[in-house]
Coordinates of C-alpha atoms and ligand atoms in Angstrom, one line a residue:
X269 CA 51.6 128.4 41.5
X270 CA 50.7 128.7 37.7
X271 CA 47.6 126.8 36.5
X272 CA 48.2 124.5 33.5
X273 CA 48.6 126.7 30.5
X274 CA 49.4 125.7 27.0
X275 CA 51.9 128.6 27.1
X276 CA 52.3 127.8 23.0
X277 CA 48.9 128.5 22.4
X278 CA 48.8 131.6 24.0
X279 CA 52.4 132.9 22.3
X280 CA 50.6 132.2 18.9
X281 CA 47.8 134.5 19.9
X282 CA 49.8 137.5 21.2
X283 CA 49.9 140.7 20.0
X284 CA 51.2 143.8 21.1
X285 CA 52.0 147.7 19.8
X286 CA 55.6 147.0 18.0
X287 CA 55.7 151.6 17.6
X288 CA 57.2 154.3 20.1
X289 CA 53.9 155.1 22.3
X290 CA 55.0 159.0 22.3
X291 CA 52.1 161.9 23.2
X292 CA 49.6 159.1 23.7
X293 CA 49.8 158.0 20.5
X294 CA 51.8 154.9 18.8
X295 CA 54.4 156.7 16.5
X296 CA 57.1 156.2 14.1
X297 CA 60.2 156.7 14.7
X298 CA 62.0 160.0 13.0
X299 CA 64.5 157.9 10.9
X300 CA 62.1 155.1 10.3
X301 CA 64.2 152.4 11.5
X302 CA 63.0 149.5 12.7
X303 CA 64.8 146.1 14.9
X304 CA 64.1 142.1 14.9
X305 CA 63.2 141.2 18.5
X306 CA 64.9 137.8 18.6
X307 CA 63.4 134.8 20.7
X308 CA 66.5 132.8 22.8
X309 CA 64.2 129.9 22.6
X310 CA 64.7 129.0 19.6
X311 CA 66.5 132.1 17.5
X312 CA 62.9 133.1 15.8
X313 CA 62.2 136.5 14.9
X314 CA 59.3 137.2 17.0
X315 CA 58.6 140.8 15.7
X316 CA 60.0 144.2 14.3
X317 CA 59.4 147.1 16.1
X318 CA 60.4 150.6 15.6
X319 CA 64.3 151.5 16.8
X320 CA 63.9 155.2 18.5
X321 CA 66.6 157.7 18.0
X322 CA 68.0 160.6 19.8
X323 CA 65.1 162.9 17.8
X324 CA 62.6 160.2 19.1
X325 CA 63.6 160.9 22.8
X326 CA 63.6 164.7 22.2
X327 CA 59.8 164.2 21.2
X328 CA 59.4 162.2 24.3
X329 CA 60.6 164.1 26.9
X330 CA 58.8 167.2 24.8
X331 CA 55.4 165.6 25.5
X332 CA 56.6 164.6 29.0
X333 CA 57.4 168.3 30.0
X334 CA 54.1 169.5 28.2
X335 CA 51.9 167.1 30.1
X336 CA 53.9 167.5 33.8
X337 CA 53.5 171.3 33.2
X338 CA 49.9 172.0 32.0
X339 CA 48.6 169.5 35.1
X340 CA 46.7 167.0 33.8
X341 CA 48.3 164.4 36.0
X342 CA 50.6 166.1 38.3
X343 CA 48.0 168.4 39.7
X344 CA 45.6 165.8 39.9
X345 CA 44.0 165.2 43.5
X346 CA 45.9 162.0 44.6
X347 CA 43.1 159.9 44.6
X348 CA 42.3 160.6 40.7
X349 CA 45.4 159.2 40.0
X350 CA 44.9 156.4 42.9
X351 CA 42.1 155.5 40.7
X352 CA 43.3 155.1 37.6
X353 CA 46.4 153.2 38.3
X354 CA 44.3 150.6 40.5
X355 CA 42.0 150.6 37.3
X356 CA 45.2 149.8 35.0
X357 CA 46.7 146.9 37.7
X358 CA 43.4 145.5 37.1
X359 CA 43.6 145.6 33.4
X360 CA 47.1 144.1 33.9
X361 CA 45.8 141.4 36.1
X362 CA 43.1 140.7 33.5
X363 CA 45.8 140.5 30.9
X364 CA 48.2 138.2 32.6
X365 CA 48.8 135.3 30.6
X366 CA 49.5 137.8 27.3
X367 CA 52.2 139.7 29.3
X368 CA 53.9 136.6 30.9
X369 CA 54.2 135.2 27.4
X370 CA 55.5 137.9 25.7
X371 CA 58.1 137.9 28.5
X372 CA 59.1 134.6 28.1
X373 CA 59.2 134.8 24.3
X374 CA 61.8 137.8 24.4
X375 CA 64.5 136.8 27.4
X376 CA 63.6 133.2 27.9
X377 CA 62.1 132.7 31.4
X378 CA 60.4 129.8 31.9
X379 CA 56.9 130.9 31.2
X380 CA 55.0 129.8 34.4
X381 CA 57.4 131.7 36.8
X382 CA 57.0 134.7 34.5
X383 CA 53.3 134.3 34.9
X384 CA 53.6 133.4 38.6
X385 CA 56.4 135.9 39.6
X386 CA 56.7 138.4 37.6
X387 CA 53.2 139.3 36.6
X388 CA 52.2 139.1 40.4
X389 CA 54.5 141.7 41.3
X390 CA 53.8 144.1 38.3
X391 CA 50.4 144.3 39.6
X392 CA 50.8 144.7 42.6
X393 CA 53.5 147.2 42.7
X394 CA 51.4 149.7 40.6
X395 CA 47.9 148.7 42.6
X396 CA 50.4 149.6 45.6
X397 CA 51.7 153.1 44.8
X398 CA 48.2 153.9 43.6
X399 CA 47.0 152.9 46.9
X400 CA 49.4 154.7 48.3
X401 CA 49.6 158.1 46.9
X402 CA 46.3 159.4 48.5
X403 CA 47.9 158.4 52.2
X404 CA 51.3 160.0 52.5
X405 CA 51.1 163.3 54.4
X406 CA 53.4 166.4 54.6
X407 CA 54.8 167.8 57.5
X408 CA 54.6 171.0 59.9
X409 CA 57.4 171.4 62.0
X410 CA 57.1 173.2 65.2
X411 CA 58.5 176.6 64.8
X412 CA 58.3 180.1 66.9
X413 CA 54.9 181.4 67.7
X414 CA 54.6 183.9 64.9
X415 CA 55.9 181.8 61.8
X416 CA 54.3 178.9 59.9
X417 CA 56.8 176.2 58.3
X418 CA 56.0 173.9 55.8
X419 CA 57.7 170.9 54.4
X420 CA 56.3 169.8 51.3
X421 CA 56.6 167.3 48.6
X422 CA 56.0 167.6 45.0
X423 CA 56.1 165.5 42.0
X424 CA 60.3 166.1 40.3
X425 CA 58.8 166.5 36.8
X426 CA 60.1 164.2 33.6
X427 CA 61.5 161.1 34.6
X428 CA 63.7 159.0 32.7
X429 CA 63.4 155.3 33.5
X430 CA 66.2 152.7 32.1
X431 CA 65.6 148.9 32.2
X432 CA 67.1 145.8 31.8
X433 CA 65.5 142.3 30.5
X434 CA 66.0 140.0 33.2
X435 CA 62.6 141.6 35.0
X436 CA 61.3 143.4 32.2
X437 CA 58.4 144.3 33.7
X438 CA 59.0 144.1 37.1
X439 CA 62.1 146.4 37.1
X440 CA 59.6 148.8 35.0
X441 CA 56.7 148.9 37.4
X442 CA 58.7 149.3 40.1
X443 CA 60.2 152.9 38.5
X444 CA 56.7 153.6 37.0
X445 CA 54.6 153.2 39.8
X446 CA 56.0 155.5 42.3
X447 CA 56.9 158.1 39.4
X448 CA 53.5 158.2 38.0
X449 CA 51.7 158.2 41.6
X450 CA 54.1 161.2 42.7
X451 CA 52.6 162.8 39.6
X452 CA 55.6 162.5 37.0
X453 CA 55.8 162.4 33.6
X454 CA 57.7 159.1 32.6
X455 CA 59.7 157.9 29.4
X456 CA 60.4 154.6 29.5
X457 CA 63.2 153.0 27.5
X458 CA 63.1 149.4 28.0
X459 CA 65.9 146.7 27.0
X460 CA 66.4 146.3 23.7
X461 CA 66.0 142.4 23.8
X462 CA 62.6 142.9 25.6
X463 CA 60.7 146.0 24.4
X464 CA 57.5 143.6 23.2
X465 CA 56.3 143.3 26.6
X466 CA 56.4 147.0 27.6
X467 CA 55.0 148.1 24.8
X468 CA 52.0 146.0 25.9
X469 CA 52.0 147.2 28.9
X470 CA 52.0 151.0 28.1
X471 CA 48.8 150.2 25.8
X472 CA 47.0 148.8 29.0
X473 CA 48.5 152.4 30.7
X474 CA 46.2 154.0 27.8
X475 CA 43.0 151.8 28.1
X476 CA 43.3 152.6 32.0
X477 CA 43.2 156.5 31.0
X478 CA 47.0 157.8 32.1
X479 CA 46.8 160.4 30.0
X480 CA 48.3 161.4 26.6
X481 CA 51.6 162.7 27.0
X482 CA 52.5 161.1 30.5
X483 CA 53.7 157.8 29.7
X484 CA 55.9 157.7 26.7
X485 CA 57.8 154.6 25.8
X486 CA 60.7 154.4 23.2
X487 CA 62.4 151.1 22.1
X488 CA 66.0 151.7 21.3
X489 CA 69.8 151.2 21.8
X490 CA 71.4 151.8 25.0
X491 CA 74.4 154.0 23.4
X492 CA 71.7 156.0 21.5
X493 CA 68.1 156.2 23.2
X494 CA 69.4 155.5 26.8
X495 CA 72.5 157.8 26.9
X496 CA 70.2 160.8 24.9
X497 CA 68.0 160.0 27.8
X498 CA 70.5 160.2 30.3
X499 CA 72.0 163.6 28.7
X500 CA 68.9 165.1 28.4
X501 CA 68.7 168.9 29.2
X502 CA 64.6 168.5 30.2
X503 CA 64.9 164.9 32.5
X504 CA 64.9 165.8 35.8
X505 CA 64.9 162.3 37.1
X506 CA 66.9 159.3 36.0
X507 CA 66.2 155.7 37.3
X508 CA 68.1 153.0 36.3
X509 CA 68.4 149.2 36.5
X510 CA 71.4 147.6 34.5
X511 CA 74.9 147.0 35.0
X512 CA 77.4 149.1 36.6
X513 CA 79.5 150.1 33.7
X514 CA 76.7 151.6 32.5
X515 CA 75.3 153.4 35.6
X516 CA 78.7 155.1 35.8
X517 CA 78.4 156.4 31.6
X518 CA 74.7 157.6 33.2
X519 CA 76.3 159.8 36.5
X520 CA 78.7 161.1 34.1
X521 CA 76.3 162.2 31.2
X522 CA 74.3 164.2 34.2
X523 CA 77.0 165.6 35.1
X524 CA 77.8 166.4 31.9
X525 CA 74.1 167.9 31.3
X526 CA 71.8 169.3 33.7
X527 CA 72.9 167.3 37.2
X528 CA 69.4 165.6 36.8
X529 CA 68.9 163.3 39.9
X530 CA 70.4 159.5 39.4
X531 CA 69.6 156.8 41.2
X532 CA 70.8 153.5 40.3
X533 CA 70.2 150.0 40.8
X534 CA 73.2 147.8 39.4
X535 CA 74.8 144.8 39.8
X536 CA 75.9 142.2 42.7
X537 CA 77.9 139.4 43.9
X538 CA 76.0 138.4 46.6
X539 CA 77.4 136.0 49.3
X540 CA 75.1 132.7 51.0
X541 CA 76.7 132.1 54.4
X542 CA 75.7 129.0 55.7
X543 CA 76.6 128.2 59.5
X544 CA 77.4 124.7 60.8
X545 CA 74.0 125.4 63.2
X546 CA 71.7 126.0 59.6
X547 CA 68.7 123.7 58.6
X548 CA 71.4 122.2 56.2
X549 CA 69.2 120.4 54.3
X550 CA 66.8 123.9 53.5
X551 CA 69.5 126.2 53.6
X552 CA 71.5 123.5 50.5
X553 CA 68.4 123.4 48.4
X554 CA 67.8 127.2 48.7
X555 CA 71.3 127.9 47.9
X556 CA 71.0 126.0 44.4
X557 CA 67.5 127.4 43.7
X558 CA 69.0 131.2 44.5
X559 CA 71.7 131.0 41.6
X560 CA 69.6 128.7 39.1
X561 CA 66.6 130.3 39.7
X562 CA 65.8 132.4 36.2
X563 CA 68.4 131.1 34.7
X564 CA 70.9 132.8 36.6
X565 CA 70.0 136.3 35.5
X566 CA 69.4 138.1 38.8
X567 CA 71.1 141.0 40.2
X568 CA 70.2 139.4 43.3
X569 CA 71.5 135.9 42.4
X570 CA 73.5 133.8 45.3
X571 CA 76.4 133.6 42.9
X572 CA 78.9 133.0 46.3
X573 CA 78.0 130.1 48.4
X574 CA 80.2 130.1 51.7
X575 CA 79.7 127.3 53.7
X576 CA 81.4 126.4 56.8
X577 CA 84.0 123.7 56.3
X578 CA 82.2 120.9 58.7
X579 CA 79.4 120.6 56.3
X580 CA 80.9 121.4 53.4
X581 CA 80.4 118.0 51.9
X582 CA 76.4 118.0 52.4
X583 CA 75.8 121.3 51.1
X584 CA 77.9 120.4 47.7
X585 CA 76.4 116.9 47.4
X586 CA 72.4 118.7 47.9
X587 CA 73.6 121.4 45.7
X588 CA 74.4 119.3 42.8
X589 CA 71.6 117.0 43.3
X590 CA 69.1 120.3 42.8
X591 CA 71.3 121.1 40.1
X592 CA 70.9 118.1 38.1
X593 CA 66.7 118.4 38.5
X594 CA 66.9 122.8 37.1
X595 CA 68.4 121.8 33.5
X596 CA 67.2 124.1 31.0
X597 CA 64.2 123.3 28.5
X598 CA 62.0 125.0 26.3
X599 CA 60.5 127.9 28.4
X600 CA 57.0 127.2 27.2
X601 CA 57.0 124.1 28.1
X602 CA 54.3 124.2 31.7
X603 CA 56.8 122.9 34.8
X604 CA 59.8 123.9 33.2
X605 CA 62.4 124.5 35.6
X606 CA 64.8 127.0 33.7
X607 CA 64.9 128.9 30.2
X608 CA 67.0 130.4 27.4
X609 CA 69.6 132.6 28.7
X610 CA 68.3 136.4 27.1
X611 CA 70.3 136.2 23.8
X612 CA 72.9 133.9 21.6
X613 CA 75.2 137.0 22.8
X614 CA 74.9 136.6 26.2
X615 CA 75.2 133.1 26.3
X616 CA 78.6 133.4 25.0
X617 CA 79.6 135.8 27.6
X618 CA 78.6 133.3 30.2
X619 CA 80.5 130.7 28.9
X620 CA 83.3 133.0 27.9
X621 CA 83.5 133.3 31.8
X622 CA 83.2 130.2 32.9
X623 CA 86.0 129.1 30.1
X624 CA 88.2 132.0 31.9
X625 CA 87.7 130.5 35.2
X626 CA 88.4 126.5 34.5
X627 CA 92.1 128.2 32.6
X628 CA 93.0 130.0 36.3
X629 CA 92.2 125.9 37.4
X630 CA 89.0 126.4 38.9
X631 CA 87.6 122.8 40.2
X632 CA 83.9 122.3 37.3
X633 CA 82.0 119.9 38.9
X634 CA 79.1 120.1 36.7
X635 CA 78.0 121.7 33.5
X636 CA 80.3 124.5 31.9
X637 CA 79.0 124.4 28.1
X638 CA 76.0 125.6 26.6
X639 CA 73.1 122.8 25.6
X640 CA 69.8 122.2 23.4
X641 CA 72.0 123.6 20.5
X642 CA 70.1 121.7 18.1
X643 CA 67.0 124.2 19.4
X644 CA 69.1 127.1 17.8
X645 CA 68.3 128.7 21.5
X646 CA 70.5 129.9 23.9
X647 CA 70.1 127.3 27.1
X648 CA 72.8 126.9 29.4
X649 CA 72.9 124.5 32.4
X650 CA 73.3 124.9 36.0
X651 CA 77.6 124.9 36.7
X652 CA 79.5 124.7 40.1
X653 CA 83.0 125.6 41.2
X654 CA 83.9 124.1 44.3
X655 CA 86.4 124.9 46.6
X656 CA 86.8 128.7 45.4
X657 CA 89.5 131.3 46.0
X658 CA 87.6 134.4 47.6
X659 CA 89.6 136.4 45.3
X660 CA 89.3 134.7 42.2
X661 CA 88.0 135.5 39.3
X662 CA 85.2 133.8 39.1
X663 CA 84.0 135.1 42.9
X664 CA 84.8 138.3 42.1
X665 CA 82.8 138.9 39.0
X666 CA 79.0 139.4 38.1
X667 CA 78.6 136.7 35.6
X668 CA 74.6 137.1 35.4
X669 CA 74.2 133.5 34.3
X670 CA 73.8 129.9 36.4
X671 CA 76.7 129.7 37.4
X672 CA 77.8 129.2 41.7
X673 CA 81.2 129.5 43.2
X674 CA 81.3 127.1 46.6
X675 CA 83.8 128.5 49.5
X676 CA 84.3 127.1 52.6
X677 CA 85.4 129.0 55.7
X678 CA 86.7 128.0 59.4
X679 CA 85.2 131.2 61.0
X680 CA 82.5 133.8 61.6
X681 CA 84.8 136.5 61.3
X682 CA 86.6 135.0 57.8
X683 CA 82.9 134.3 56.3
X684 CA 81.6 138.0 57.0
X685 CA 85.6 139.3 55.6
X686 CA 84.8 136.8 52.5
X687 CA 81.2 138.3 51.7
X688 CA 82.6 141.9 52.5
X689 CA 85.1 141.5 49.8
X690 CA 83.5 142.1 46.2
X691 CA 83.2 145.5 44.8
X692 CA 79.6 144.9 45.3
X693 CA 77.2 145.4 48.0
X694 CA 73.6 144.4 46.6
X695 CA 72.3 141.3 49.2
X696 CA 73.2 138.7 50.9
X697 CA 72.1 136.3 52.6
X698 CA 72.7 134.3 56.5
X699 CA 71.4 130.9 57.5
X700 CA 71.8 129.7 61.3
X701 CA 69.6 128.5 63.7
X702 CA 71.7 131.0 66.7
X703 CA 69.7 134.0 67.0
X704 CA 72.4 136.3 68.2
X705 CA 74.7 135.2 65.2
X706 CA 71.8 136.2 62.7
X707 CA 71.9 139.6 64.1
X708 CA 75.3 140.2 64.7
X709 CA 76.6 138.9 61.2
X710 CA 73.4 141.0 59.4
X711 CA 75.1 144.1 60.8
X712 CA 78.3 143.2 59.8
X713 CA 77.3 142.5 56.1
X714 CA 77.8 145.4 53.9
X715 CA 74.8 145.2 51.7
X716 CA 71.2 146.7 50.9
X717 CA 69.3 143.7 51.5
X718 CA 69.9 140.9 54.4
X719 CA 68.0 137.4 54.1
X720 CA 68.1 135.6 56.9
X721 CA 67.3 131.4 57.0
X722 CA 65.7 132.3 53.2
X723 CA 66.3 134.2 50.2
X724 CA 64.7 136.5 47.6
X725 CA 61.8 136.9 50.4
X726 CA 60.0 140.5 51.1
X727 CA 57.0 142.4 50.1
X728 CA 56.3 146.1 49.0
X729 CA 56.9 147.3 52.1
X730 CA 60.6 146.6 51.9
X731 CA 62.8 149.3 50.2
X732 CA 65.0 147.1 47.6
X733 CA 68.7 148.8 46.5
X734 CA 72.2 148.2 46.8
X735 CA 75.8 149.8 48.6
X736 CA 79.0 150.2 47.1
X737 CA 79.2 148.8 43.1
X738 CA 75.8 147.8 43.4
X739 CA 74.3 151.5 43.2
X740 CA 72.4 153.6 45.7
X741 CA 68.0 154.9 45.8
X742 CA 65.9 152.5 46.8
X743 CA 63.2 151.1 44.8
X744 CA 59.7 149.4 46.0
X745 CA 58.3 150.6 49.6
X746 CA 57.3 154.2 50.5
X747 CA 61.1 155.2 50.3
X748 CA 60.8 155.3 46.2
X749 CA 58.6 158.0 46.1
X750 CA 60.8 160.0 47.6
X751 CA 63.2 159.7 44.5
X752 CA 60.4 161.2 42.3
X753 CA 59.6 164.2 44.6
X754 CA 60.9 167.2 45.7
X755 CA 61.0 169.0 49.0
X756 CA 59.7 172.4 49.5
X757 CA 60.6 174.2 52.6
X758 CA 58.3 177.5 53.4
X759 CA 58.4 179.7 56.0
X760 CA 55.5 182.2 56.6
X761 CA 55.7 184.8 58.7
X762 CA 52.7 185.3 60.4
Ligands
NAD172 P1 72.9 147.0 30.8 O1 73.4 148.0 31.8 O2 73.7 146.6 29.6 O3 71.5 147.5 30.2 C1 70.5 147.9 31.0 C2 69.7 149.0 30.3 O4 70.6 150.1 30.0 C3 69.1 148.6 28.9 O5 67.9 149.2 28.7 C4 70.2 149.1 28.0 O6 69.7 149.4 26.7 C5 70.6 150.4 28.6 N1 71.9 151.0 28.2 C6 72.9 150.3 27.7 N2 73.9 151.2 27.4 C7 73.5 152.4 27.8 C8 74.1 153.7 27.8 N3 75.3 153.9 27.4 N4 73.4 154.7 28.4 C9 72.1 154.5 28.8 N5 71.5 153.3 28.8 C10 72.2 152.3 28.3 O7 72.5 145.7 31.7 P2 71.8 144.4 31.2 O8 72.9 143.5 30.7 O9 70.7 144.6 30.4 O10 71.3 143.8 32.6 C11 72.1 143.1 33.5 C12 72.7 144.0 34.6 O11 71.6 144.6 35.3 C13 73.4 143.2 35.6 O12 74.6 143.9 36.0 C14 72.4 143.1 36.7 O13 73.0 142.9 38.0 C15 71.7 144.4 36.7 N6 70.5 144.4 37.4 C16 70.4 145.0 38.6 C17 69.2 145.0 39.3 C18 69.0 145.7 40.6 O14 67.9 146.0 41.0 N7 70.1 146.0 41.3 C19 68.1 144.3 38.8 C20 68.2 143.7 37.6 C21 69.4 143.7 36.9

């Protein structure tokens, strides 16, 4: 829990970088241009801050390479590095309230949970790689007599690292801190509705002494900054977090360049199956909280309830009584149970879907329209369909927004052939108090990520990445450093 905070205190005192952070040093961009960062709470310009180029990355990556190759992080016992990223988690941890703020005043969040949530995790995931790094071994398989093999891992080089706002900082710790522990070189593009936050954080990545040249940051477009990223001849790696449309333009472009390893976490659809034998009561309340929860925003969300026709009824009823209590208000308001939606744009692509979905005769049974207009934000409320097609639209397509489709199915066999049958395969989750179903129906489900009687629970130590549509790599747990490292095979003969 978040202690009491006058959140609007703290967003008047903020400040942050607003240049590209490129060779350790805040920059302007080549052209000069510059970008409004626009707050959904209210439609305030919050700040302009430099708008990076293609020119901008070339610098970027340039530094990257220089850095990665001349050793003054990659070759770097493990433990120096160990040390300084614990020293910046702590400076991160000591910054806190500054970070969650920015957050919140760039995509919306509801400013305790961003403190709560998502600056717990950024710490932690970069105090976890760093305490990592200096505890992950090699190997020496057993070979004939007179030979010597070695299996060995080293850092990939210059990694590219793409993120979206929903997470800002969470999605770009959990790229940055097993790429810099491995011993990469990292340009970071973040979102361009959230770049305030990461440029705050890369300063903290200075005071903690990652060297110049190692951790670049530039603010830009997607079409421009992300896909000259992406193309790059000198990136080696490219992680990103987004949607899939555009992890498919980011495949092709290293395709089209220097086959530079992709990994890719994208977007979901995921499925809540909740048995007739489920703590109903939990498993209802859990089920609203999983799609209203940050507004909606989550790759992750539980945007598919399926809930087995006998208690149908009780599940709906609970869901729309949580429903009614996570109505959107101003994000810096302390106890606020949901935000802005990230931007005025992406508000009306919510609604644009939900619009779509009541003229194929989808059954509203609560909200469906934006609200707070008078704020000039972007707040839309908690909305339910009930009694959903599996195939329709609106189960069938990320909306990224608060807004639940309710199924009901006969079956065990018709619930796992319902949640099988999105493009996407990101998480889902199984709620039953029969032991042998929980198993038998996790197995079934063809996703990344399995949840059963809870949802959106796990730690580091659980690798976090989707199947199909919803991308492939792994990010958090030991398995994520192995996207920013190589393996060496040698053979000596002895
Ligand atoms: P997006 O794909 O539009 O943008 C994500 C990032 O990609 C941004 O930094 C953006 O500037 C950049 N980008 C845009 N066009 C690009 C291009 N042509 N080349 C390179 N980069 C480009 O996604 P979004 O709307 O910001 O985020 C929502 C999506 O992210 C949803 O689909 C959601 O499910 C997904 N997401 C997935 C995860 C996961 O871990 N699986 C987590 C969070 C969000």
């Amino acid at each position: 829990m978040s202690p009491q905070k006058n959140w609007q205190a703290i967003a008047e005192g903020v400040d942050t970088p607003k240049e590209l952070l490129i060779d350790g040093a805040w920059v302007l961009p080549v052209a000069g241009e510059r970008m409004d960062v626009i707050s959904p709470i209210d439609g305030h310009v919050i700040a302009s801050v430099s708008l990076g180029a293609e020119e901008d990355v070339d610098r970027a990556v340039s530094s990257g390479r220089a850095a990665f190759e001349d050793g003054r992080w990659s070759r770097l016992a493990p433990s120096q590095r160990k040390a300084t990223l614990i020293g910046w988690a702590d400076l991160i941890e000591s910054h806190r309230d500054e970070l969650a703020v920015l957050q919140t005043l760039e995509m919306g969040k509801p400013a305790d949970e961003s403190w709560a949530v998502d600056l717990r995790s950024v710490g932690n995931t970069i105090r976890w790689y760093g305490e990592a790094i200096d505890k992950i071994v090699d190997e020496i398989p057993h070979t004939e007599p007179n030979s010597l093999a070695l299996v060995t891992r080293e850092p990939s080089g210059v990694v590219g690292a793409i993120v979206p706002w929903n997470f800002p900082l969470t999605m770009a710790a959990w790229k940055l801190g097993p790429a810099l522990a491995a011993g990469c070189s990292v340009v970071l593009k973040p979102a361009e509705q959230s770049p305030l936050s990461a440029l705050l954080l890369a300063q903290l990545a200075l005071e903690a002494g990652i060297p110049d040249g190692v951790f670049n940051v530039v603010n830009g477009m997607g079409a421009r900054v992300g896909s000259a990223l992406a193309g790059h001849p000198d990136v080696d790696v490219l992680a990103f977090t987004g949607s899939t449309a555009v992890g498919r333009s980011i495949m092709e472009a290293s395709a089209r360049s220097n086959l530079k390893r992709v990994w890719l976490e994208l977007g979901g659809k995921s499925a809540n199956i909740i048995f007739e034998d489920a703590d109903v009561d939990t498993a209802a309340k859990t089920a609203a909280w999983s799609i209203f929860y940050n507004q909606g925003e989550m790759c992750t969300a539980g945007s598919r309830l399926l809930v087995h026709r006998s208690i149908h009824d009780r599940v709906r009823d609970r869901v729309l009584e949580i429903a009614s209590q996570m109505q959107p208000q101003n994000p810096l308001t302390p106890g606020a149970p949901a935000g802005a939606l990230v931007s005025a744009t992406h508000l009306s692509r919510v609604h644009s879907m939900v619009e779509h979905a009541r003229g194929q005769g989808e059954a509203l049974l609560t909200g469906g329209a934006p609200v707070l207009g008078d704020t000039g934000g972007s707040y839309y409320p908690p909305t339910v369909f009930d009694n959903v097609s599996p195939d329709a639209f609106i189960a069938q397509h990320e909306v990224f927004g608060p807004v639940l489709s309710i199924t009901a199915f006969d079956t065990e066999e018709q619930a796992i052939q319902i949640a099988n049958s999105t493009a996407y395969g990101l998480a889902s989750a199984v709620w039953t108090t029969d032991l042998s179903r929980a198993h038998r129906v996790s197995r079934e489900l063809k996703v990344g990520v399995v949840w059963v009687n809870c949802y959106e629970e796990g730690d580091m130590t659980l690798p976090f990445g989707g199947v199909k549509l919803s991308g492939f790599g792994r990010d958090k747990s030991l398995h994520a450093l192995d996207k920013f490292m190589d393996m060496k095979s040698t053979w000596i003969q002895l």
